[in-house]
Amino acid sequence: MTTTVQTSPARASARSTREWQAADAAHFLHPFTDHGALAKKGARIVTRAENIYIWDSEGHKILDAMSGLWCVNTGYGQQSLVDAAARQMQELPFYNAFFQTSTPPAIELAELLAQVSPPQFKHVFFTSSGSEGNDTVVRMVRRYWDLQGQPERHVIIGRRNGYHGSTMAGASLGGMSGMHAQGGLPIPGIVHIEQPHWYLHGRPAGQSRDEFGITAARWLEEAILAVGPSKVAAFIGEPVQGAGGVIVPPSTYWPEIQRICDKYGILLVSDEVICGFGRTGQWFGGETMGTRPDLMTFAKGVTSGYVPLGGVLVGERVANALIEAGTDFEHGFTYSGHPVACAVALANIRLIQRLNLVEHVRQDVGPYLAERFAELSAHPLVGETQTCGLMGAVQLVKDKASGAPFASELSVGMVCRGHCFGNGLIMRAVGDRMIIAPPLVISRGQIDELMQLIKRCLDLTLDDLRQRGWFQ
Ligand SMILES: *Cc1c(COP(=O)(O)O)cnc(C)c1O
């Protein structure tokens, strides 16, 4: 046995970094990863975390500006979540909800979710992930239209560069071309429209953001007319595209989408897996964007990622149809309403309420992040910045004046991410768009620290690109 560092759990220090990396490469196939390349390089081993910081096995302290993977909204080390899990595991670690049985944590969580969500939501269907939530959406939406006597209404419209998870249905609803290229996706009956990305699509066409918002929403109407309005079941979108690169749509976009959905009677599904639970400064992103969704998918922030849980909030229009159907909805998971996951979610939502985190984002740190992020526009590499609540994006460009991008083979975003990693900052690269979504508990002082890190990493990236002869 090696001696243990006092602040590090025994398991983490039981092996050296190299030993962890070797075992990782030998046995662990990581998600969305070039396995061969990672095996050569070695994974970064993360061993502990507190508040908005993580530590790796080499003892580096890193500001986690991605909240794990968009999920650790109340921050690391929240004892009330740990206690809730331990208490529930002792009392009732598992019981199912299939055979006319239920458990107190699942019931209480369903009740609390109905309280914190918009008034049309009184029911919830539980899953263990966002992907399973969106699979549930596909089955539930098609079931709804069957029950309405319109089984031909089965087409669901999503968006290119949208992200709705990695199961067959989730990846199909999403519009990630790399995912569609593997495994014969999308499944039948899914159609995609272009994303509301002003910098890519509106700016070159000379449109103002607001004009472009209307244009982009009308792409939905064009798709509905092309498919045939009597065949379209639903439209799904993230209020702000997350994995696609924190693409904040113009304020005109979502109200126009809502109008079009209403006009053709199609269901509106808001994928709130990232935007839900305070991220945008309201409980749900649809509230920030001015929509009235029929269904809302959630996961990630519902438990702050401490344990897996997801689900679908089901509006009265669809819920009543299911309740009045008189037959089973043939769908569900072993862990639908898992008591431990639900107990942690209850503790997490109560913590969000106790700490007033939604107001904290809306009135304090959200506006402050927006103010500080705008400063980055002056940097030679930055084409545009965007924020919404506690999400932010910095678009790196080759030519500020024209907005011309770097050649994609240069992977400039990955160069920048490397400098972030090396300097104690987790920031994600989506192409050449650098994005953040820090824990909602972040303070103004910590945003100052974050901004200092971001500026330093942008400067280092600039120097690096100049040395490589890729800039100016
Ligand atoms: C992460 C994510 C999902 C998928 O959730 P998983 O828990 O990874 O299955 C779905 N939708 C959005 C918007 C997401 O960000």
mmCIF file of N, CA and C in Angstrom, residues 121 133-134 136-138 140-142 144-145 153-164 169-170 172-175 189-197 213-225 227-229 231-241 247 249-250 252-272 286 289-297 312-313 317-318:
data_model
loop_
_atom_site.group_PDB
_atom_site.id
_atom_site.type_symbol
_atom_site.label_atom_id
_atom_site.label_comp_id
_atom_site.label_asym_id
_atom_site.label_seq_id
_atom_site.Cartn_x
_atom_site.Cartn_y
_atom_site.Cartn_z
ATOM 1 N N PHE A 121 -48.556 21.236 -16.491
ATOM 2 C CA PHE A 121 -47.925 19.960 -16.140
ATOM 3 C C PHE A 121 -48.361 19.488 -14.762
ATOM 4 N N GLY A 133 -35.705 9.413 -21.694
ATOM 5 C CA GLY A 133 -36.812 10.374 -21.675
ATOM 6 C C GLY A 133 -37.287 10.672 -23.094
ATOM 7 N N ASN A 134 -36.332 10.854 -24.002
ATOM 8 C CA ASN A 134 -36.721 11.176 -25.377
ATOM 9 C C ASN A 134 -37.233 9.953 -26.136
ATOM 10 N N THR A 136 -39.060 7.837 -24.642
ATOM 11 C CA THR A 136 -40.423 7.866 -24.096
ATOM 12 C C THR A 136 -41.273 8.882 -24.851
ATOM 13 N N VAL A 137 -40.677 10.041 -25.182
ATOM 14 C CA VAL A 137 -41.395 11.066 -25.943
ATOM 15 C C VAL A 137 -41.876 10.501 -27.278
ATOM 16 N N VAL A 138 -40.998 9.786 -28.001
ATOM 17 C CA VAL A 138 -41.381 9.247 -29.307
ATOM 18 C C VAL A 138 -42.565 8.295 -29.152
ATOM 19 N N MET A 140 -44.690 8.053 -26.627
ATOM 20 C CA MET A 140 -45.868 8.692 -26.041
ATOM 21 C C MET A 140 -46.600 9.580 -27.050
ATOM 22 N N VAL A 141 -45.804 10.312 -27.855
ATOM 23 C CA VAL A 141 -46.397 11.181 -28.874
ATOM 24 C C VAL A 141 -47.164 10.339 -29.892
ATOM 25 N N ARG A 142 -46.588 9.225 -30.318
ATOM 26 C CA ARG A 142 -47.260 8.386 -31.325
ATOM 27 C C ARG A 142 -48.473 7.687 -30.710
ATOM 28 N N TYR A 144 -50.265 8.979 -28.346
ATOM 29 C CA TYR A 144 -51.279 10.033 -28.219
ATOM 30 C C TYR A 144 -52.093 10.156 -29.504
ATOM 31 N N TRP A 145 -51.404 10.211 -30.639
ATOM 32 C CA TRP A 145 -52.130 10.401 -31.901
ATOM 33 C C TRP A 145 -52.915 9.151 -32.292
ATOM 34 N N ARG A 153 -50.461 10.392 -38.082
ATOM 35 C CA ARG A 153 -49.644 11.475 -37.521
ATOM 36 C C ARG A 153 -48.494 10.857 -36.721
ATOM 37 N N HIS A 154 -47.407 10.535 -37.381
ATOM 38 C CA HIS A 154 -46.318 9.874 -36.662
ATOM 39 C C HIS A 154 -44.967 10.557 -36.862
ATOM 40 N N VAL A 155 -44.915 11.585 -37.719
ATOM 41 C CA VAL A 155 -43.620 12.217 -38.018
ATOM 42 C C VAL A 155 -43.266 13.237 -36.931
ATOM 43 N N ILE A 156 -42.048 13.141 -36.438
ATOM 44 C CA ILE A 156 -41.564 14.102 -35.449
ATOM 45 C C ILE A 156 -40.458 14.926 -36.091
ATOM 46 N N ILE A 157 -40.549 16.233 -35.935
ATOM 47 C CA ILE A 157 -39.561 17.129 -36.543
ATOM 48 C C ILE A 157 -38.580 17.609 -35.475
ATOM 49 N N GLY A 158 -37.293 17.402 -35.744
ATOM 50 C CA GLY A 158 -36.232 17.897 -34.864
ATOM 51 C C GLY A 158 -35.342 18.850 -35.657
ATOM 52 N N ARG A 159 -34.156 19.115 -35.142
ATOM 53 C CA ARG A 159 -33.290 20.101 -35.807
ATOM 54 C C ARG A 159 -31.881 19.561 -36.015
ATOM 55 N N ARG A 160 -31.273 19.991 -37.114
ATOM 56 C CA ARG A 160 -29.860 19.669 -37.329
ATOM 57 C C ARG A 160 -29.041 20.300 -36.217
ATOM 58 N N ASN A 161 -28.062 19.554 -35.736
ATOM 59 C CA ASN A 161 -27.193 19.996 -34.646
ATOM 60 C C ASN A 161 -27.930 20.111 -33.307
ATOM 61 N N GLY A 162 -29.156 19.562 -33.241
ATOM 62 C CA GLY A 162 -29.812 19.424 -31.937
ATOM 63 C C GLY A 162 -29.264 18.174 -31.261
ATOM 64 N N TYR A 163 -29.353 18.112 -29.927
ATOM 65 C CA TYR A 163 -28.915 16.897 -29.220
ATOM 66 C C TYR A 163 -30.022 16.407 -28.304
ATOM 67 N N HIS A 164 -30.421 15.142 -28.505
ATOM 68 C CA HIS A 164 -31.487 14.578 -27.675
ATOM 69 C C HIS A 164 -31.102 13.227 -27.108
ATOM 70 N N ALA A 169 -33.644 6.209 -30.593
ATOM 71 C CA ALA A 169 -34.618 7.277 -30.816
ATOM 72 C C ALA A 169 -34.021 8.641 -30.477
ATOM 73 N N GLY A 170 -33.253 8.714 -29.391
ATOM 74 C CA GLY A 170 -32.653 9.991 -28.992
ATOM 75 C C GLY A 170 -31.716 10.515 -30.073
ATOM 76 N N SER A 172 -31.781 9.748 -33.161
ATOM 77 C CA SER A 172 -32.556 10.038 -34.372
ATOM 78 C C SER A 172 -33.224 11.404 -34.279
ATOM 79 N N LEU A 173 -33.787 11.710 -33.109
ATOM 80 C CA LEU A 173 -34.416 13.029 -32.923
ATOM 81 C C LEU A 173 -33.367 14.127 -33.047
ATOM 82 N N GLY A 174 -32.185 13.861 -32.507
ATOM 83 C CA GLY A 174 -31.092 14.810 -32.605
ATOM 84 C C GLY A 174 -30.626 14.927 -34.041
ATOM 85 N N GLY A 175 -29.812 15.942 -34.275
ATOM 86 C CA GLY A 175 -29.367 16.174 -35.658
ATOM 87 C C GLY A 175 -27.864 16.208 -35.768
ATOM 88 N N GLY A 189 -39.488 8.166 -39.869
ATOM 89 C CA GLY A 189 -40.492 9.066 -39.294
ATOM 90 C C GLY A 189 -39.917 10.239 -38.529
ATOM 91 N N ILE A 190 -38.629 10.530 -38.722
ATOM 92 C CA ILE A 190 -38.019 11.696 -38.087
ATOM 93 C C ILE A 190 -37.466 12.594 -39.191
ATOM 94 N N VAL A 191 -37.787 13.878 -39.117
ATOM 95 C CA VAL A 191 -37.380 14.851 -40.127
ATOM 96 C C VAL A 191 -36.639 15.980 -39.406
ATOM 97 N N HIS A 192 -35.631 16.557 -40.074
ATOM 98 C CA HIS A 192 -34.871 17.638 -39.421
ATOM 99 C C HIS A 192 -34.942 18.943 -40.200
ATOM 100 N N ILE A 193 -35.025 20.049 -39.456
ATOM 101 C CA ILE A 193 -34.892 21.372 -40.078
ATOM 102 C C ILE A 193 -33.580 21.996 -39.599
ATOM 103 N N GLU A 194 -33.173 23.077 -40.235
ATOM 104 C CA GLU A 194 -31.915 23.741 -39.879
ATOM 105 C C GLU A 194 -32.068 24.459 -38.531
ATOM 106 N N GLN A 195 -30.938 24.631 -37.846
ATOM 107 C CA GLN A 195 -30.936 25.242 -36.511
ATOM 108 C C GLN A 195 -30.995 26.773 -36.573
ATOM 109 N N PRO A 196 -31.470 27.418 -35.501
ATOM 110 C CA PRO A 196 -31.544 28.888 -35.477
ATOM 111 C C PRO A 196 -30.213 29.512 -35.058
ATOM 112 N N HIS A 197 -29.162 29.300 -35.842
ATOM 113 C CA HIS A 197 -27.812 29.733 -35.500
ATOM 114 C C HIS A 197 -27.531 30.997 -36.321
ATOM 115 N N GLY A 213 -34.690 35.133 -36.628
ATOM 116 C CA GLY A 213 -35.484 34.261 -35.751
ATOM 117 C C GLY A 213 -36.786 33.830 -36.417
ATOM 118 N N ILE A 214 -37.429 34.768 -37.092
ATOM 119 C CA ILE A 214 -38.695 34.460 -37.784
ATOM 120 C C ILE A 214 -38.414 33.537 -38.978
ATOM 121 N N THR A 215 -37.384 33.869 -39.744
ATOM 122 C CA THR A 215 -37.016 33.022 -40.896
ATOM 123 C C THR A 215 -36.774 31.586 -40.444
ATOM 124 N N ALA A 216 -35.991 31.433 -39.376
ATOM 125 C CA ALA A 216 -35.619 30.090 -38.909
ATOM 126 C C ALA A 216 -36.847 29.329 -38.412
ATOM 127 N N ALA A 217 -37.762 30.028 -37.742
ATOM 128 C CA ALA A 217 -38.980 29.356 -37.266
ATOM 129 C C ALA A 217 -39.853 28.922 -38.440
ATOM 130 N N ARG A 218 -39.862 29.728 -39.501
ATOM 131 C CA ARG A 218 -40.700 29.384 -40.671
ATOM 132 C C ARG A 218 -40.191 28.130 -41.386
ATOM 133 N N TRP A 219 -38.912 27.759 -41.144
ATOM 134 C CA TRP A 219 -38.423 26.496 -41.704
ATOM 135 C C TRP A 219 -39.256 25.344 -41.167
ATOM 136 N N LEU A 220 -39.783 25.513 -39.927
ATOM 137 C CA LEU A 220 -40.663 24.473 -39.372
ATOM 138 C C LEU A 220 -41.941 24.383 -40.208
ATOM 139 N N GLU A 221 -42.512 25.533 -40.516
ATOM 140 C CA GLU A 221 -43.757 25.517 -41.300
ATOM 141 C C GLU A 221 -43.519 24.890 -42.675
ATOM 142 N N GLU A 222 -42.383 25.240 -43.286
ATOM 143 C CA GLU A 222 -42.059 24.645 -44.594
ATOM 144 C C GLU A 222 -41.973 23.123 -44.494
ATOM 145 N N ALA A 223 -41.347 22.635 -43.424
ATOM 146 C CA ALA A 223 -41.212 21.179 -43.243
ATOM 147 C C ALA A 223 -42.572 20.538 -43.010
ATOM 148 N N ILE A 224 -43.432 21.200 -42.232
ATOM 149 C CA ILE A 224 -44.774 20.660 -41.972
ATOM 150 C C ILE A 224 -45.540 20.543 -43.291
ATOM 151 N N LEU A 225 -45.440 21.571 -44.128
ATOM 152 C CA LEU A 225 -46.157 21.549 -45.406
ATOM 153 C C LEU A 225 -45.563 20.507 -46.352
ATOM 154 N N VAL A 227 -44.055 17.639 -45.447
ATOM 155 C CA VAL A 227 -44.429 16.298 -44.968
ATOM 156 C C VAL A 227 -45.926 16.077 -45.153
ATOM 157 N N GLY A 228 -46.680 17.148 -45.016
ATOM 158 C CA GLY A 228 -48.147 17.051 -44.995
ATOM 159 C C GLY A 228 -48.612 17.239 -43.565
ATOM 160 N N PRO A 229 -49.370 18.330 -43.287
ATOM 161 C CA PRO A 229 -49.743 18.656 -41.903
ATOM 162 C C PRO A 229 -50.454 17.510 -41.179
ATOM 163 N N LYS A 231 -49.720 14.514 -41.182
ATOM 164 C CA LYS A 231 -48.788 13.445 -40.807
ATOM 165 C C LYS A 231 -47.839 13.860 -39.691
ATOM 166 N N VAL A 232 -47.856 15.139 -39.314
ATOM 167 C CA VAL A 232 -46.873 15.620 -38.340
ATOM 168 C C VAL A 232 -47.425 15.512 -36.921
ATOM 169 N N ALA A 233 -46.682 14.810 -36.069
ATOM 170 C CA ALA A 233 -47.106 14.565 -34.698
ATOM 171 C C ALA A 233 -46.582 15.623 -33.735
ATOM 172 N N ALA A 234 -45.319 16.004 -33.887
ATOM 173 C CA ALA A 234 -44.690 16.862 -32.881
ATOM 174 C C ALA A 234 -43.437 17.525 -33.417
ATOM 175 N N PHE A 235 -43.069 18.606 -32.735
ATOM 176 C CA PHE A 235 -41.757 19.246 -32.954
ATOM 177 C C PHE A 235 -40.991 19.175 -31.643
ATOM 178 N N ILE A 236 -39.692 18.841 -31.708
ATOM 179 C CA ILE A 236 -38.872 18.815 -30.499
ATOM 180 C C ILE A 236 -37.653 19.722 -30.657
ATOM 181 N N GLY A 237 -37.342 20.463 -29.597
ATOM 182 C CA GLY A 237 -36.137 21.299 -29.609
ATOM 183 C C GLY A 237 -35.679 21.605 -28.193
ATOM 184 N N GLU A 238 -34.394 21.921 -28.070
ATOM 185 C CA GLU A 238 -33.863 22.420 -26.803
ATOM 186 C C GLU A 238 -34.067 23.943 -26.805
ATOM 187 N N PRO A 239 -34.549 24.524 -25.715
ATOM 188 C CA PRO A 239 -34.742 25.986 -25.679
ATOM 189 C C PRO A 239 -33.470 26.717 -26.113
ATOM 190 N N VAL A 240 -32.331 26.298 -25.561
ATOM 191 C CA VAL A 240 -31.015 26.730 -26.040
ATOM 192 C C VAL A 240 -30.254 25.449 -26.364
ATOM 193 N N GLN A 241 -29.773 25.289 -27.605
ATOM 194 C CA GLN A 241 -29.012 24.084 -27.952
ATOM 195 C C GLN A 241 -27.761 24.027 -27.082
ATOM 196 N N ILE A 247 -26.171 27.536 -28.484
ATOM 197 C CA ILE A 247 -26.700 28.416 -29.522
ATOM 198 C C ILE A 247 -27.999 29.027 -28.990
ATOM 199 N N PRO A 249 -31.112 31.122 -29.399
ATOM 200 C CA PRO A 249 -31.866 31.605 -30.561
ATOM 201 C C PRO A 249 -32.302 33.063 -30.366
ATOM 202 N N PRO A 250 -32.578 33.773 -31.466
ATOM 203 C CA PRO A 250 -33.131 35.120 -31.338
ATOM 204 C C PRO A 250 -34.447 35.066 -30.558
ATOM 205 N N THR A 252 -37.222 36.199 -31.115
ATOM 206 C CA THR A 252 -38.420 36.022 -31.950
ATOM 207 C C THR A 252 -38.674 34.555 -32.316
ATOM 208 N N TYR A 253 -37.687 33.705 -32.120
ATOM 209 C CA TYR A 253 -37.753 32.339 -32.655
ATOM 210 C C TYR A 253 -38.832 31.474 -31.997
ATOM 211 N N TRP A 254 -38.744 31.305 -30.674
ATOM 212 C CA TRP A 254 -39.637 30.349 -30.013
ATOM 213 C C TRP A 254 -41.108 30.765 -30.046
ATOM 214 N N PRO A 255 -41.427 32.064 -29.861
ATOM 215 C CA PRO A 255 -42.853 32.438 -29.982
ATOM 216 C C PRO A 255 -43.420 32.091 -31.365
ATOM 217 N N GLU A 256 -42.609 32.248 -32.415
ATOM 218 C CA GLU A 256 -43.074 31.908 -33.763
ATOM 219 C C GLU A 256 -43.224 30.383 -33.914
ATOM 220 N N ILE A 257 -42.295 29.626 -33.323
ATOM 221 C CA ILE A 257 -42.426 28.157 -33.327
ATOM 222 C C ILE A 257 -43.737 27.756 -32.636
ATOM 223 N N GLN A 258 -44.011 28.387 -31.489
ATOM 224 C CA GLN A 258 -45.249 28.077 -30.758
ATOM 225 C C GLN A 258 -46.470 28.361 -31.633
ATOM 226 N N ARG A 259 -46.457 29.517 -32.322
ATOM 227 C CA ARG A 259 -47.590 29.904 -33.175
ATOM 228 C C ARG A 259 -47.808 28.848 -34.270
ATOM 229 N N ILE A 260 -46.709 28.371 -34.848
ATOM 230 C CA ILE A 260 -46.818 27.395 -35.946
ATOM 231 C C ILE A 260 -47.330 26.049 -35.409
ATOM 232 N N CYS A 261 -46.824 25.624 -34.271
ATOM 233 C CA CYS A 261 -47.324 24.368 -33.667
ATOM 234 C C CYS A 261 -48.823 24.475 -33.392
ATOM 235 N N ASP A 262 -49.257 25.623 -32.834
ATOM 236 C CA ASP A 262 -50.686 25.826 -32.547
ATOM 237 C C ASP A 262 -51.506 25.788 -33.831
ATOM 238 N N LYS A 263 -50.992 26.458 -34.865
ATOM 239 C CA LYS A 263 -51.725 26.554 -36.133
ATOM 240 C C LYS A 263 -52.035 25.171 -36.702
ATOM 241 N N TYR A 264 -51.061 24.244 -36.591
ATOM 242 C CA TYR A 264 -51.247 22.912 -37.186
ATOM 243 C C TYR A 264 -51.629 21.860 -36.150
ATOM 244 N N GLY A 265 -51.822 22.298 -34.905
ATOM 245 C CA GLY A 265 -52.273 21.374 -33.856
ATOM 246 C C GLY A 265 -51.233 20.346 -33.457
ATOM 247 N N ILE A 266 -49.944 20.605 -33.743
ATOM 248 C CA ILE A 266 -48.938 19.585 -33.423
ATOM 249 C C ILE A 266 -48.353 19.829 -32.038
ATOM 250 N N LEU A 267 -47.908 18.762 -31.416
ATOM 251 C CA LEU A 267 -47.393 18.835 -30.045
ATOM 252 C C LEU A 267 -46.015 19.499 -30.036
ATOM 253 N N LEU A 268 -45.788 20.320 -29.011
ATOM 254 C CA LEU A 268 -44.481 20.958 -28.843
ATOM 255 C C LEU A 268 -43.755 20.279 -27.683
ATOM 256 N N VAL A 269 -42.569 19.757 -27.975
ATOM 257 C CA VAL A 269 -41.768 19.086 -26.948
ATOM 258 C C VAL A 269 -40.526 19.932 -26.664
ATOM 259 N N SER A 270 -40.369 20.315 -25.414
ATOM 260 C CA SER A 270 -39.202 21.086 -25.017
ATOM 261 C C SER A 270 -38.233 20.134 -24.316
ATOM 262 N N ASP A 271 -37.048 19.960 -24.904
ATOM 263 C CA ASP A 271 -36.047 19.106 -24.262
ATOM 264 C C ASP A 271 -35.293 19.966 -23.240
ATOM 265 N N GLU A 272 -35.667 19.780 -21.977
ATOM 266 C CA GLU A 272 -35.164 20.615 -20.882
ATOM 267 C C GLU A 272 -34.032 19.939 -20.118
ATOM 268 N N GLY A 286 -38.299 26.753 -21.401
ATOM 269 C CA GLY A 286 -39.483 27.179 -22.141
ATOM 270 C C GLY A 286 -40.087 28.450 -21.555
ATOM 271 N N MET A 289 -38.087 31.275 -22.814
ATOM 272 C CA MET A 289 -38.255 31.498 -24.258
ATOM 273 C C MET A 289 -39.693 31.833 -24.646
ATOM 274 N N GLY A 290 -40.637 31.707 -23.702
ATOM 275 C CA GLY A 290 -42.023 32.068 -24.001
ATOM 276 C C GLY A 290 -42.788 31.011 -24.768
ATOM 277 N N THR A 291 -42.601 29.721 -24.390
ATOM 278 C CA THR A 291 -43.392 28.662 -25.028
ATOM 279 C C THR A 291 -44.311 28.013 -23.994
ATOM 280 N N ARG A 292 -45.302 27.256 -24.489
ATOM 281 C CA ARG A 292 -46.200 26.454 -23.646
ATOM 282 C C ARG A 292 -46.100 25.009 -24.119
ATOM 283 N N PRO A 293 -45.036 24.286 -23.746
ATOM 284 C CA PRO A 293 -44.843 22.938 -24.297
ATOM 285 C C PRO A 293 -45.928 21.968 -23.816
ATOM 286 N N ASP A 294 -46.128 20.910 -24.622
ATOM 287 C CA ASP A 294 -47.026 19.815 -24.233
ATOM 288 C C ASP A 294 -46.277 18.757 -23.450
ATOM 289 N N LEU A 295 -44.976 18.598 -23.750
ATOM 290 C CA LEU A 295 -44.125 17.630 -23.055
ATOM 291 C C LEU A 295 -42.778 18.286 -22.780
ATOM 292 N N MET A 296 -42.169 17.936 -21.645
ATOM 293 C CA MET A 296 -40.818 18.436 -21.358
ATOM 294 C C MET A 296 -39.956 17.269 -20.873
ATOM 295 N N THR A 297 -38.863 17.024 -21.591
ATOM 296 C CA THR A 297 -37.904 16.003 -21.163
ATOM 297 C C THR A 297 -36.960 16.627 -20.140
ATOM 298 N N VAL A 312 -40.150 12.561 -18.270
ATOM 299 C CA VAL A 312 -40.915 13.440 -19.144
ATOM 300 C C VAL A 312 -42.051 14.043 -18.334
ATOM 301 N N LEU A 313 -42.096 15.369 -18.287
ATOM 302 C CA LEU A 313 -43.260 16.042 -17.717
ATOM 303 C C LEU A 313 -44.326 16.052 -18.806
ATOM 304 N N ARG A 317 -52.985 17.840 -21.896
ATOM 305 C CA ARG A 317 -53.523 17.373 -23.181
ATOM 306 C C ARG A 317 -53.160 15.902 -23.419
ATOM 307 N N VAL A 318 -51.876 15.559 -23.247
ATOM 308 C CA VAL A 318 -51.430 14.187 -23.491
ATOM 309 C C VAL A 318 -51.768 13.290 -22.299
#
